[in-house]
PDB file of N, CA and C in Angstrom:
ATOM      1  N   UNK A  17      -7.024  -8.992 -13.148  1.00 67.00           N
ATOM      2  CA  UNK A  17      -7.385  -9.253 -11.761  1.00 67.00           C
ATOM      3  C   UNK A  17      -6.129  -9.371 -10.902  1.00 67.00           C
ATOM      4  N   UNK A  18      -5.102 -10.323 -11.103  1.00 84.00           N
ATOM      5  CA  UNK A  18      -3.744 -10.303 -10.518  1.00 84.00           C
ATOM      6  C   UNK A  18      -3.775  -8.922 -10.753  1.00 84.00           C
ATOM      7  N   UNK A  19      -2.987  -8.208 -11.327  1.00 90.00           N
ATOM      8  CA  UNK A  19      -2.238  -6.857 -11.270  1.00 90.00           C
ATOM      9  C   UNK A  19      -3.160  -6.208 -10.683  1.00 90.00           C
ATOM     10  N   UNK A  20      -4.405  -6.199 -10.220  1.00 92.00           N
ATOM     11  CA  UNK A  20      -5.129  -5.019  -9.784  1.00 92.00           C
ATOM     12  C   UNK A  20      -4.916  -5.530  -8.056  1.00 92.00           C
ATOM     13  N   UNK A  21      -4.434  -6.809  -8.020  1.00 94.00           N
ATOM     14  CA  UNK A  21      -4.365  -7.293  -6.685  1.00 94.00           C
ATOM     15  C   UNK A  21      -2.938  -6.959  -6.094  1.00 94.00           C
ATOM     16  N   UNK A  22      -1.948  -6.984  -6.786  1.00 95.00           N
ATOM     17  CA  UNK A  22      -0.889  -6.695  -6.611  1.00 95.00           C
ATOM     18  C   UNK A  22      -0.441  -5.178  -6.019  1.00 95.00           C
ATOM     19  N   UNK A  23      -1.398  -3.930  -7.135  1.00 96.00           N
ATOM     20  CA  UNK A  23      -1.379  -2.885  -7.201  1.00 96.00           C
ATOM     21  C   UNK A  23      -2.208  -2.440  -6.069  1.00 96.00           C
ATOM     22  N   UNK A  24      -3.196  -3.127  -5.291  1.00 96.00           N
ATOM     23  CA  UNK A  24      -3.963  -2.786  -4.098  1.00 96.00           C
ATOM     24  C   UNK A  24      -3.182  -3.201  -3.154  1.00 96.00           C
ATOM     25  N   UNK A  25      -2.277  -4.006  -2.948  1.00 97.00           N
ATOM     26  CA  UNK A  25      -1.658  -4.723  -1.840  1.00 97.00           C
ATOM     27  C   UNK A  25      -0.382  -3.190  -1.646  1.00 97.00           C
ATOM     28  N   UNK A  26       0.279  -3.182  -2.840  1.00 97.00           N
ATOM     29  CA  UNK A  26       1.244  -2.265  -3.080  1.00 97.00           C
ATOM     30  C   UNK A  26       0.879  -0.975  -2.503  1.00 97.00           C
ATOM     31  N   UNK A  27      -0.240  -0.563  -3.014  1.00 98.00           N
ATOM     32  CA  UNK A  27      -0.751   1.005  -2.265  1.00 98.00           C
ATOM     33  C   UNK A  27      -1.194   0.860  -0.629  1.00 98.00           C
ATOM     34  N   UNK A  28      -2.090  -0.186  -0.574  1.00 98.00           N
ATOM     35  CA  UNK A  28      -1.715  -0.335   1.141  1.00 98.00           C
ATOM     36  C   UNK A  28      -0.495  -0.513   1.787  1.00 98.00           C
ATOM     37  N   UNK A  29       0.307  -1.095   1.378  1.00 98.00           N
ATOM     38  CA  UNK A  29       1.549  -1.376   1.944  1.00 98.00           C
ATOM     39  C   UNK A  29       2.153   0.415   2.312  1.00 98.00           C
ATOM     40  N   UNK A  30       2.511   1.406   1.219  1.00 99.00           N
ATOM     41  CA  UNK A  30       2.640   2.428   1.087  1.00 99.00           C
ATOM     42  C   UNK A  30       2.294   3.463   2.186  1.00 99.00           C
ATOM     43  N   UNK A  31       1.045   2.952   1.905  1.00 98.00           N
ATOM     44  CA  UNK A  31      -0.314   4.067   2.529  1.00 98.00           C
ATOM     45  C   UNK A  31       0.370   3.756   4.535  1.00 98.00           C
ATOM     46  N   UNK A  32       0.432   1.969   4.362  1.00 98.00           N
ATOM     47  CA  UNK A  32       0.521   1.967   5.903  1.00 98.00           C
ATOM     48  C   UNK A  32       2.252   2.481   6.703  1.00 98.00           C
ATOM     49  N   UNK A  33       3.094   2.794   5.427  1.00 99.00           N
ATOM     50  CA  UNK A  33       4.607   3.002   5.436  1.00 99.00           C
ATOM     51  C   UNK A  33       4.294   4.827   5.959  1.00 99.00           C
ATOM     52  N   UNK A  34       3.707   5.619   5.044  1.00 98.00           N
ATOM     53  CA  UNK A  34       3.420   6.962   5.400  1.00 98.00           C
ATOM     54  C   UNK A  34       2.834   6.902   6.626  1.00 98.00           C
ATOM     55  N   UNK A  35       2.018   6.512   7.358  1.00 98.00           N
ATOM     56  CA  UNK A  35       1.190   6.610   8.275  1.00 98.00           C
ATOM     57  C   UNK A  35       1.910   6.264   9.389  1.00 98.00           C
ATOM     58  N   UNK A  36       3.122   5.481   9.111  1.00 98.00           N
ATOM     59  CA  UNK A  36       4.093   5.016  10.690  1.00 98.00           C
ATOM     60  C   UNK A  36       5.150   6.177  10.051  1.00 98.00           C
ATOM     61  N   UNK A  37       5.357   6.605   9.458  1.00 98.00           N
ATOM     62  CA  UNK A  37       6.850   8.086   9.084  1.00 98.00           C
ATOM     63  C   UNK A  37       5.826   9.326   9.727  1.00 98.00           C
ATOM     64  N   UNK A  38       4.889   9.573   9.403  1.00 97.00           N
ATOM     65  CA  UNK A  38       3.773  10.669  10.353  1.00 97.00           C
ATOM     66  C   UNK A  38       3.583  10.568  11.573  1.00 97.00           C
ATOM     67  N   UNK A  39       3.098   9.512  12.188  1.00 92.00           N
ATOM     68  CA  UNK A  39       2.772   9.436  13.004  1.00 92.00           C
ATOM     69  C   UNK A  39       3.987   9.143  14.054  1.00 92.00           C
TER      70      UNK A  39
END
């Protein structure tokens, strides 16, 4: 449960890093 929380926080974080370099 931790690591799957960690690993969701991590890919949003990501997801919202690409989306401000695109945009």
């Amino acid at each position: 449960m931790y690591m799957f929380d960690v690993v969701f926080m991590f890919i949003s974080m990501v997801l919202l890093i690409i989306c401000v370099l695109i945009g």
